[in-house]
mmCIF file of C-alpha atoms and ligand atoms in Angstrom:
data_model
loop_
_atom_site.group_PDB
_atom_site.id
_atom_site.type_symbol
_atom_site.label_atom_id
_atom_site.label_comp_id
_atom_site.label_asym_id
_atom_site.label_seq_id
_atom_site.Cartn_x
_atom_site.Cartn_y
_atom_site.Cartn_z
ATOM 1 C CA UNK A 1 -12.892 -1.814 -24.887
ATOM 2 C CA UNK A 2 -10.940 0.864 -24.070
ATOM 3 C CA UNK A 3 -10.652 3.467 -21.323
ATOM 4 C CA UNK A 4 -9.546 7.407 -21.072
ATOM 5 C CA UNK A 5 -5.865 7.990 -20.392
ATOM 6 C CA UNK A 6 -5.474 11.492 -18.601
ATOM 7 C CA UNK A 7 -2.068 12.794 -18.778
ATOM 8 C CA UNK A 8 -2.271 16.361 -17.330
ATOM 9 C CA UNK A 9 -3.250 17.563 -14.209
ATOM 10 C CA UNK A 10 -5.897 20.272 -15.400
ATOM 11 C CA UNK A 11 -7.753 18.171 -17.669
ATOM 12 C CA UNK A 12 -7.999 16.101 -14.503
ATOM 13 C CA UNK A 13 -9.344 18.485 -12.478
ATOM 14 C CA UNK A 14 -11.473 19.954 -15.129
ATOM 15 C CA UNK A 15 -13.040 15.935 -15.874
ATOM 16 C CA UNK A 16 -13.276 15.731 -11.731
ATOM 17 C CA UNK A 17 -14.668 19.184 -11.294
ATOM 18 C CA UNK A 18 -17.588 18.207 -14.443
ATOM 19 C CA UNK A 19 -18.272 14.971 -12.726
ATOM 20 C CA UNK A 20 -19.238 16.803 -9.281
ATOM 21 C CA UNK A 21 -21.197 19.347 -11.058
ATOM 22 C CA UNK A 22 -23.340 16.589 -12.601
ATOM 23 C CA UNK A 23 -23.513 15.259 -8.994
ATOM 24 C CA UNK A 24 -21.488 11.954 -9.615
ATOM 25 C CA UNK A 25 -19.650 10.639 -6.978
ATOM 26 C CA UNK A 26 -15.969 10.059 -8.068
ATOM 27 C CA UNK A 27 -13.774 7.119 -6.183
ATOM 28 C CA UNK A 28 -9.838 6.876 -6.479
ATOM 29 C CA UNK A 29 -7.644 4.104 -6.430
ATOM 30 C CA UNK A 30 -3.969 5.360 -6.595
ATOM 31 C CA UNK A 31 -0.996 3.292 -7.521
ATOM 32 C CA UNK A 32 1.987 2.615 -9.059
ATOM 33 C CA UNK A 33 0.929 0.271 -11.644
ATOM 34 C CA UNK A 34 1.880 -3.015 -12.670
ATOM 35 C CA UNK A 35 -1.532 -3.738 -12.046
ATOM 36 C CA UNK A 36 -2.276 -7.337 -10.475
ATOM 37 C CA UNK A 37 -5.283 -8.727 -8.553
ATOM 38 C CA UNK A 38 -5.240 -6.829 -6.011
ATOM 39 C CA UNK A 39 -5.084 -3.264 -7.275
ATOM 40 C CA UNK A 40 -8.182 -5.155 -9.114
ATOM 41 C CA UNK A 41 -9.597 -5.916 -6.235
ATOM 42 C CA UNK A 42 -9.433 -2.238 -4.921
ATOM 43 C CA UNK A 43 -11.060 -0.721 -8.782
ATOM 44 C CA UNK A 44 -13.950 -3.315 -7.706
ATOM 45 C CA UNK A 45 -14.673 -2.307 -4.548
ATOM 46 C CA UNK A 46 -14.596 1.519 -5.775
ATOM 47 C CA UNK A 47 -16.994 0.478 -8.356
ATOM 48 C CA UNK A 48 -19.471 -0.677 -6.348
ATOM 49 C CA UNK A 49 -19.364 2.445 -4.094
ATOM 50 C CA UNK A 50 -19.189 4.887 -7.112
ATOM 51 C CA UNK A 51 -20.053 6.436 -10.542
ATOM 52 C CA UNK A 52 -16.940 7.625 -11.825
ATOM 53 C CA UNK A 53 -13.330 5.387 -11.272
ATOM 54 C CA UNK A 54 -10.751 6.955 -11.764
ATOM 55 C CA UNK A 55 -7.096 4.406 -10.895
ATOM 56 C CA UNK A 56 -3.997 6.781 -10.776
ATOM 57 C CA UNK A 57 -0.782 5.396 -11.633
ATOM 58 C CA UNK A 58 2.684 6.810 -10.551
ATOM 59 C CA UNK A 59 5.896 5.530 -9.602
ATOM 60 C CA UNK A 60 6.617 8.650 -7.703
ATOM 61 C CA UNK A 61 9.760 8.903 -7.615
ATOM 62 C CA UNK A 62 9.410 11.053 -3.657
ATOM 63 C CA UNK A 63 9.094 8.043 -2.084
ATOM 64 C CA UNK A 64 11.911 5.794 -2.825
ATOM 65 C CA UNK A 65 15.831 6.061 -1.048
ATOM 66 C CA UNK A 66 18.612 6.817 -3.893
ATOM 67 C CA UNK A 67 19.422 3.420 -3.143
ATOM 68 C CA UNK A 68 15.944 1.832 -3.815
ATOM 69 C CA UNK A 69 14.269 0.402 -6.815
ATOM 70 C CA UNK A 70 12.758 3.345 -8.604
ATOM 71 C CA UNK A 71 14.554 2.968 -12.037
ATOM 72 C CA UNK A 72 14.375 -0.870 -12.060
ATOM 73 C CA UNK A 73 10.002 -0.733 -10.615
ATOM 74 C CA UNK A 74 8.222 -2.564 -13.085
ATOM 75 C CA UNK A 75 6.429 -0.527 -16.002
ATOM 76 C CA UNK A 76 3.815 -1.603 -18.067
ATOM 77 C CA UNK A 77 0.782 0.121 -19.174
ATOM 78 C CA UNK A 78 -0.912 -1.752 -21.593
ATOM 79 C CA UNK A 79 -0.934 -4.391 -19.225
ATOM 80 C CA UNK A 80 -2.108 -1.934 -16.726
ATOM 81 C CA UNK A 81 -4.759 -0.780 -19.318
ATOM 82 C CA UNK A 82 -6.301 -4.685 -19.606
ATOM 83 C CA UNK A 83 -6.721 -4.862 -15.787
ATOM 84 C CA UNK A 84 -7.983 -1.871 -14.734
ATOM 85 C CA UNK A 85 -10.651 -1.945 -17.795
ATOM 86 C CA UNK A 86 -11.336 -5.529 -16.456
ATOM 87 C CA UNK A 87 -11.888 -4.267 -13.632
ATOM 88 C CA UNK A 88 -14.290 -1.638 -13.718
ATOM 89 C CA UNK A 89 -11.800 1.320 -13.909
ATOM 90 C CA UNK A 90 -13.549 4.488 -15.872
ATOM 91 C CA UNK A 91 -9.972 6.392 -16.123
ATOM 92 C CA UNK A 92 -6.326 6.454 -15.487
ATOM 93 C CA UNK A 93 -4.711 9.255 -14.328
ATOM 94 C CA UNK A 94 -1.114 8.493 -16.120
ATOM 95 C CA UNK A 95 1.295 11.837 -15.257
ATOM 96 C CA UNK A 96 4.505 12.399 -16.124
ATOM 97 C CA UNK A 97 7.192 12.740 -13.150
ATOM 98 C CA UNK A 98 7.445 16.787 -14.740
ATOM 99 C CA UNK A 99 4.051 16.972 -14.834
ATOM 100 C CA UNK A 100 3.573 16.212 -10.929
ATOM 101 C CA UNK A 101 6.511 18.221 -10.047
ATOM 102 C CA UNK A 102 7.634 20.925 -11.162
ATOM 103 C CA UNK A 103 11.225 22.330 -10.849
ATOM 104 C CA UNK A 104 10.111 24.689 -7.912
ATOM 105 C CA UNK A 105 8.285 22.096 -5.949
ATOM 106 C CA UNK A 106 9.227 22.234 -2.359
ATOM 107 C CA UNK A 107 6.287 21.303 -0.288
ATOM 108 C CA UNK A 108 5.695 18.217 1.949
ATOM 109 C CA UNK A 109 2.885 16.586 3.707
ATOM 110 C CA UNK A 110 4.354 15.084 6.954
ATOM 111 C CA UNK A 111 2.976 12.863 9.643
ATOM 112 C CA UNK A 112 4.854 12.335 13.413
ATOM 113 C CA UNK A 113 4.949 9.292 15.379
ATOM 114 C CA UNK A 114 3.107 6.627 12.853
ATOM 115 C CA UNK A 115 5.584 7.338 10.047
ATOM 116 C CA UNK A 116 8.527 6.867 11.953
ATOM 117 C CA UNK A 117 8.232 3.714 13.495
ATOM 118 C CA UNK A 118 8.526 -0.114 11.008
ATOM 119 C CA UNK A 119 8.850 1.237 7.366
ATOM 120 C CA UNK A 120 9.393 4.528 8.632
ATOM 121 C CA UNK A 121 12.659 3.459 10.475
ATOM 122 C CA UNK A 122 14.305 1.694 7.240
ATOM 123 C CA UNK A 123 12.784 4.085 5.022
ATOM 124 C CA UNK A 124 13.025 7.775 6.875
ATOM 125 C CA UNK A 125 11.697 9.900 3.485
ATOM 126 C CA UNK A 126 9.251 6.995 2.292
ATOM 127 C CA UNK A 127 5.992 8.002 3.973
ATOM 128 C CA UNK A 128 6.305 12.002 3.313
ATOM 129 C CA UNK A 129 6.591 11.280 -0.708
ATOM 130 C CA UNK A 130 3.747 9.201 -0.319
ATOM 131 C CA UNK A 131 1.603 11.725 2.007
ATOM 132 C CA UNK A 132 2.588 14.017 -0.058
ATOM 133 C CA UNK A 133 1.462 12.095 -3.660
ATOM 134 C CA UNK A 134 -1.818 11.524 -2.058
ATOM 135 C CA UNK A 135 -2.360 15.138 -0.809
ATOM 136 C CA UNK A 136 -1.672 15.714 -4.899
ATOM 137 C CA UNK A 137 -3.775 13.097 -5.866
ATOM 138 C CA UNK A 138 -6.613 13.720 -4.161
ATOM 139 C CA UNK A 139 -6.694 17.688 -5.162
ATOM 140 C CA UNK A 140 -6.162 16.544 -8.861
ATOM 141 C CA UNK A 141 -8.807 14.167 -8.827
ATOM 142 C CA UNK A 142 -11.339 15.751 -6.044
ATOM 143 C CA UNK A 143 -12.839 11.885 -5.303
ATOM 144 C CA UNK A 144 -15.617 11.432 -2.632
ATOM 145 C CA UNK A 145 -13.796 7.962 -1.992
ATOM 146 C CA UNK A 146 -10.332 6.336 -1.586
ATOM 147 C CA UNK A 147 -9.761 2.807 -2.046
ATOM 148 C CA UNK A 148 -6.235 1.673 -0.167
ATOM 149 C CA UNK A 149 -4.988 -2.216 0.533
ATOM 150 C CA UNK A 150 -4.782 -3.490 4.067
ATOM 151 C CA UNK A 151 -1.328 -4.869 2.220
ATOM 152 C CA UNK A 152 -0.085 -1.585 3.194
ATOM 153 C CA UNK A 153 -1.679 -1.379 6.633
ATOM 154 C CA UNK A 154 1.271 1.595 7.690
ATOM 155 C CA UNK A 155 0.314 3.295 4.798
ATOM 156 C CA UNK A 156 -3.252 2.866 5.134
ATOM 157 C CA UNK A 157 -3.396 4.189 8.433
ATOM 158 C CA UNK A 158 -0.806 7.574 7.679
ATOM 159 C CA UNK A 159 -3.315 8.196 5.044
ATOM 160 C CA UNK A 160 -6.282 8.315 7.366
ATOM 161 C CA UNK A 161 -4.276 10.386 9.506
ATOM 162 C CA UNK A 162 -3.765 12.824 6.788
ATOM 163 C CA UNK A 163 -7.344 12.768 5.723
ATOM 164 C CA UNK A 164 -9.135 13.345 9.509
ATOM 165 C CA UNK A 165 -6.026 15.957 10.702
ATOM 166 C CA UNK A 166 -5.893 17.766 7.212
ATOM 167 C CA UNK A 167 -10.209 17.909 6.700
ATOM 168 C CA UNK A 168 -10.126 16.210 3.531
ATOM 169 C CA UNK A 169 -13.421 15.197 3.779
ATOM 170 C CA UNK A 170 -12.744 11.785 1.580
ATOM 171 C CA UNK A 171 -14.363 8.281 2.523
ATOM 172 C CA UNK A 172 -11.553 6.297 2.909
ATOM 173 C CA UNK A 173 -11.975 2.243 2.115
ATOM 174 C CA UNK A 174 -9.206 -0.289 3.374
ATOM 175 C CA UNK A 175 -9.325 -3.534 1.016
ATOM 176 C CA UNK A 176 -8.438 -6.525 2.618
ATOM 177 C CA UNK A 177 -5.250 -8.524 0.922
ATOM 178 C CA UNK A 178 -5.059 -10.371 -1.849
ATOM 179 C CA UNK A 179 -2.942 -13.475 -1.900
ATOM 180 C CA UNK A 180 -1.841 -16.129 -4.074
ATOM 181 C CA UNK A 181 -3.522 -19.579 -3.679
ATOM 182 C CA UNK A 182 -0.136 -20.761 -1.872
ATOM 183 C CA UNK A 183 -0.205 -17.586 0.746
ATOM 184 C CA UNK A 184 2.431 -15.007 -0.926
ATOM 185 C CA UNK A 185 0.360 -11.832 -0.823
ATOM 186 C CA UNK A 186 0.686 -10.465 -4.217
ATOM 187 C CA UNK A 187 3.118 -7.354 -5.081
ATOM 188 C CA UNK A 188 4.240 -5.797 -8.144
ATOM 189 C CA UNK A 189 7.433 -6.529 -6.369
ATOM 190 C CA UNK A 190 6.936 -10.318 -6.851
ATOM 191 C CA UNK A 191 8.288 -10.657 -10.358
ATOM 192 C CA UNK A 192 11.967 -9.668 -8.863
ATOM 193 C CA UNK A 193 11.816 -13.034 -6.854
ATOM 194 C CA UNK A 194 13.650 -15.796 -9.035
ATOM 195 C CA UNK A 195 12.223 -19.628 -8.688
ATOM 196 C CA UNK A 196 13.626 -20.313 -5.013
ATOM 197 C CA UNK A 197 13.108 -16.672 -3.480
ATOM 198 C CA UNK A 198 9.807 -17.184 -4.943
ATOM 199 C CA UNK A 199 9.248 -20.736 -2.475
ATOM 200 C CA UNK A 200 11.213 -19.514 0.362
ATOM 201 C CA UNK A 201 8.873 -16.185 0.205
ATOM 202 C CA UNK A 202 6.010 -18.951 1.381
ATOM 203 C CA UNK A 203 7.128 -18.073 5.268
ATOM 204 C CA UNK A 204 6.028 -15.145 5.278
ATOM 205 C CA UNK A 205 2.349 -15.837 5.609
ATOM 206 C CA UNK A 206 3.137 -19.037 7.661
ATOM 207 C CA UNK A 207 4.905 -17.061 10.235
ATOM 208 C CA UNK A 208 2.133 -14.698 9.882
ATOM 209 C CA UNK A 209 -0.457 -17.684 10.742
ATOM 210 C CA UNK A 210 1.705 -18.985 13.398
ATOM 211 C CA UNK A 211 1.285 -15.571 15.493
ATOM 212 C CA UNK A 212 -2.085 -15.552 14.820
ATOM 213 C CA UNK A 213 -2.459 -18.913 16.184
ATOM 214 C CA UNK A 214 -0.415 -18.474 19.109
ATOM 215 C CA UNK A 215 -2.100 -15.517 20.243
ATOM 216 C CA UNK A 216 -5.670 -17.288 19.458
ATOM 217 C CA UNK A 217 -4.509 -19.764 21.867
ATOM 218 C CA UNK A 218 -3.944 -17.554 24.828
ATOM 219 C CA UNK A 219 -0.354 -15.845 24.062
ATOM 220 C CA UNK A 220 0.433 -12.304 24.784
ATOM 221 C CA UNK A 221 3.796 -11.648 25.406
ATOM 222 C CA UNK A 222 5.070 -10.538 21.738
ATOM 223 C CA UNK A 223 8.681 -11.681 22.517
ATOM 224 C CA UNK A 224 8.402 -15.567 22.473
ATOM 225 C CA UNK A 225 5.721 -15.738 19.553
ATOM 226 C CA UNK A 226 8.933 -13.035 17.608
ATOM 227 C CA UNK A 227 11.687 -15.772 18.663
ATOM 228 C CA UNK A 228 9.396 -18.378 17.020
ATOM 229 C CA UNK A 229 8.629 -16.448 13.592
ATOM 230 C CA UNK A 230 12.046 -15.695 13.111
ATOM 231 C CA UNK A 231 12.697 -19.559 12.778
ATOM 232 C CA UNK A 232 10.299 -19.938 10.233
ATOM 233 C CA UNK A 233 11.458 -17.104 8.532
ATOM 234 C CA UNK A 234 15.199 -18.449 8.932
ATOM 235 C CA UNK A 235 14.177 -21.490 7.135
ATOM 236 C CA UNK A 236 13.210 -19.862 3.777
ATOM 237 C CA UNK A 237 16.386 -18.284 3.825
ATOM 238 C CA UNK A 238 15.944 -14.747 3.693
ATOM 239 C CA UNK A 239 18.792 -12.413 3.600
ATOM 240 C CA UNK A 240 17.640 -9.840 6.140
ATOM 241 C CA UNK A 241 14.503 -9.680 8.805
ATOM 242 C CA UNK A 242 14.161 -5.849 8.814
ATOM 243 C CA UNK A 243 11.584 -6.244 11.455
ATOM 244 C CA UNK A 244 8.536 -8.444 12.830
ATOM 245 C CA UNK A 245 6.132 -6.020 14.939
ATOM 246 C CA UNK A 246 2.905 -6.271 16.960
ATOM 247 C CA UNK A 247 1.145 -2.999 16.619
ATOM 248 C CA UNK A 248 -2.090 -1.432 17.833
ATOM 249 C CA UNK A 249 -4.246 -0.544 15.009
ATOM 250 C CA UNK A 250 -5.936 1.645 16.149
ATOM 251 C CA UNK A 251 -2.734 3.971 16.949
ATOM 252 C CA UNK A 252 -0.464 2.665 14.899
ATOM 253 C CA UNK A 253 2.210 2.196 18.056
ATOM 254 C CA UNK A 254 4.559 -1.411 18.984
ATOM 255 C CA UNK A 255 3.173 -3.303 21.842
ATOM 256 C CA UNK A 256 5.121 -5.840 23.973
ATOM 257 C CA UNK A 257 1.931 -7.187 25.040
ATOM 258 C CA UNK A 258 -0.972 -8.321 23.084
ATOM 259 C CA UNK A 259 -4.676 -7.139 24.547
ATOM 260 C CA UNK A 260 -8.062 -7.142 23.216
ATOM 261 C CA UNK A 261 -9.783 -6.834 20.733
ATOM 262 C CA UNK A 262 -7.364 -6.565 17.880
ATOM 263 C CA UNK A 263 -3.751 -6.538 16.851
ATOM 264 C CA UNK A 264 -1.661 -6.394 13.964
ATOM 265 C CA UNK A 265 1.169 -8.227 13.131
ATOM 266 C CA UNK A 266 3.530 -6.681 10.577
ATOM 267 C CA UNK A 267 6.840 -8.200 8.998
ATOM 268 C CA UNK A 268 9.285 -6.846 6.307
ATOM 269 C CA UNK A 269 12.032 -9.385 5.010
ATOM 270 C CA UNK A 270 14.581 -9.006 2.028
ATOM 271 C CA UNK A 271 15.130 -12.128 -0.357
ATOM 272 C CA UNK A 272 17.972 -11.369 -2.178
ATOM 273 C CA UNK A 273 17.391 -7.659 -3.002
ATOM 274 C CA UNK A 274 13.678 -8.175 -2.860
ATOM 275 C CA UNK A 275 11.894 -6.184 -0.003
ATOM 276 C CA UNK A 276 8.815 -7.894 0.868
ATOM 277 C CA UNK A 277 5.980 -6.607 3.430
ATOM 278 C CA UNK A 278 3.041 -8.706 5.175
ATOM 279 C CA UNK A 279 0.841 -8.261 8.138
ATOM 280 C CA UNK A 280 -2.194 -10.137 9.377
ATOM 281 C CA UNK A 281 -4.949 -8.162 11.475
ATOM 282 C CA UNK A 282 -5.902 -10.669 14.360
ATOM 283 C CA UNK A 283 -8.887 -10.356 16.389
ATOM 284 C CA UNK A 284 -8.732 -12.088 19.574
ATOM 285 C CA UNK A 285 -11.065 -14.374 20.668
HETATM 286 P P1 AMP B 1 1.189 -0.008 -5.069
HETATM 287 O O1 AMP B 1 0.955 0.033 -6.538
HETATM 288 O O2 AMP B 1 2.049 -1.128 -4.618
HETATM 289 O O3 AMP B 1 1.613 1.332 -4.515
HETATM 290 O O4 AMP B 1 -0.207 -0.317 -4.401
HETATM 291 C C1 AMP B 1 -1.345 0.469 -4.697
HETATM 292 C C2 AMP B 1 -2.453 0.074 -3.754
HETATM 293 O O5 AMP B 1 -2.745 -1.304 -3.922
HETATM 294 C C3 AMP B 1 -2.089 0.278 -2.279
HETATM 295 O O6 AMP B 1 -3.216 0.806 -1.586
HETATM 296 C C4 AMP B 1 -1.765 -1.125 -1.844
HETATM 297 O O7 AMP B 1 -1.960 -1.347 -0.454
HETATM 298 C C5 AMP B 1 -2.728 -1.936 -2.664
HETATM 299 N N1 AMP B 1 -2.268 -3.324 -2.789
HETATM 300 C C6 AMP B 1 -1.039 -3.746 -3.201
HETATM 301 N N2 AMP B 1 -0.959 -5.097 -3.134
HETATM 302 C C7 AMP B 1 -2.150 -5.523 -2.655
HETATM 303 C C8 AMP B 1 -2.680 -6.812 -2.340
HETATM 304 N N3 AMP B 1 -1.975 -7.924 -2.497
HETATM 305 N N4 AMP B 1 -3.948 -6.884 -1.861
HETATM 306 C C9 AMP B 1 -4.684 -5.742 -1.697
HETATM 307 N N5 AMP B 1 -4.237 -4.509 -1.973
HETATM 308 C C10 AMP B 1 -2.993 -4.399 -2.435
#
């Protein structure tokens, strides 16, 4: 089996523009490769919503610090090639870093308040390279439908902002997250983890499960049920919390208390050099 490698940004557009003439609805599923299950996941639930798949991957360089991992993110293609294929994927959109920028490029995509606030505040540029990549992505490959991971949920919820403020006029699908059988939600990330990182990583998702069953049994106040999932994060060792937050979905701001119906509880912790993001959505009872 194989599957159609687009390098260039016309050809792109022209295979988008062909598909939409023919009346074929076209779903995207961006990332930055080293595929795993649940960029899978994502191709699958495109394909069941569309005609045409079309998985973009680009380490865009935009959207990491000069003092984050963009040289060292993992690369692989033919890897990425096997899994999206197994997945369902119909084409990947493959561009060079030139080919996405040129030397005059100088616009941005922005959005206030929700990218400033958790990964916004320890990563100040990240979110407008990846508004920006999407606002790309989506005019190269003109889809009727987005696939993004709840993995992400900050990201997931800029880039519904960016779709309703800027008219985009693109369905956009959140995909719930894919975990390991032991609870580490998978990231291409993962393989920097040696053996013990890779154990101690396990708090994580049991802190995560501890909020959810503290607020499920009544608590609101977003302080003591913090105090508690730092000690279970303290016990796998980490080498920094950068923050534990209690957000409301639906606006993407911190509470300090929890109320009805839903609320999300978001965590990003360093292992070593490893940055590592979570979140559970909880619904209360
Ligand atoms: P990335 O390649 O890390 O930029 O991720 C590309 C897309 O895959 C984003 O929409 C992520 O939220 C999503 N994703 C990454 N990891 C997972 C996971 N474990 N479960 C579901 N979606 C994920």
């Amino acid at each position: 089996m194989s599957i159609q490698i687009v390098k260039s940004i016309r050809e792109m557009q022209d295979i988008a523009e062909r598909f939409r003439c023919e009346g074929k609805i076209i779903a995207v599923v961006p990332t930055m490769g080293y595929l795993h299950q649940g960029h899978a996941s994502l191709i699958k639930i495109a394909r069941l919503h569309a005609d045409v798949v079309i998985t973009t991957i680009f380490v865009n360089p935009t959207q990491f610090a000069p003092n984050e991992d963009y040289k060292s993110y993992p690369r692989d293609l033919d890897h990425d090639k096997t899994v999206a294929i197994d997945a369902g994927a119909d084409i990947i959109f493959f561009p060079d870093v030139s080919e996405m920028y040129s030397k005059e490029f100088s616009s941005i995509v922005e959005v206030e308040g929700a990218s400033k606030i958790l990964e916004g505040s320890f990563r100040p540029t990240h979110f407008q390279g990846v508004t920006t990549v999407v606002a790309k992505i989506f005019h190269i490959t003109k889809p009727h439908i987005a696939v993004f991971g709840q993995k992400d949920a900050q990201q997931a919820f800029i880039v519904q902002k960016i779709v309703k403020d800027l008219n985009f006029g693109i369905k956009i699908i959140i995909a719930p997250i894919v975990r390991e059988e032991d609870g580490l939600a998978l990231s291409s990330r993962n393989i920097y983890l040696n053996d013990t990182d890779r154990k101690n990583a396990l708090v994580l998702y049991r802190s995560l499960q501890y909020a959810a069953k503290r607020i499920q049994e009544g608590a609101r106040n977003v302080t003591d049920i913090r105090i508690e999932m730092e000690k279970i994060i303290k016990g796998g060792n980490p080498s920094q919390i950068d923050y534990i937050a209690f957000v409301n979905p639906e606006i993407f701001k911190e509470v300090e208390i929890i109320e009805p119906p839903v609320v999300l509880v978001a965590l990003a912790v360093r292992f070593g050099t490893t940055r590592l993001i979570d979140n559970l959505l909880i619904r209360l009872k």
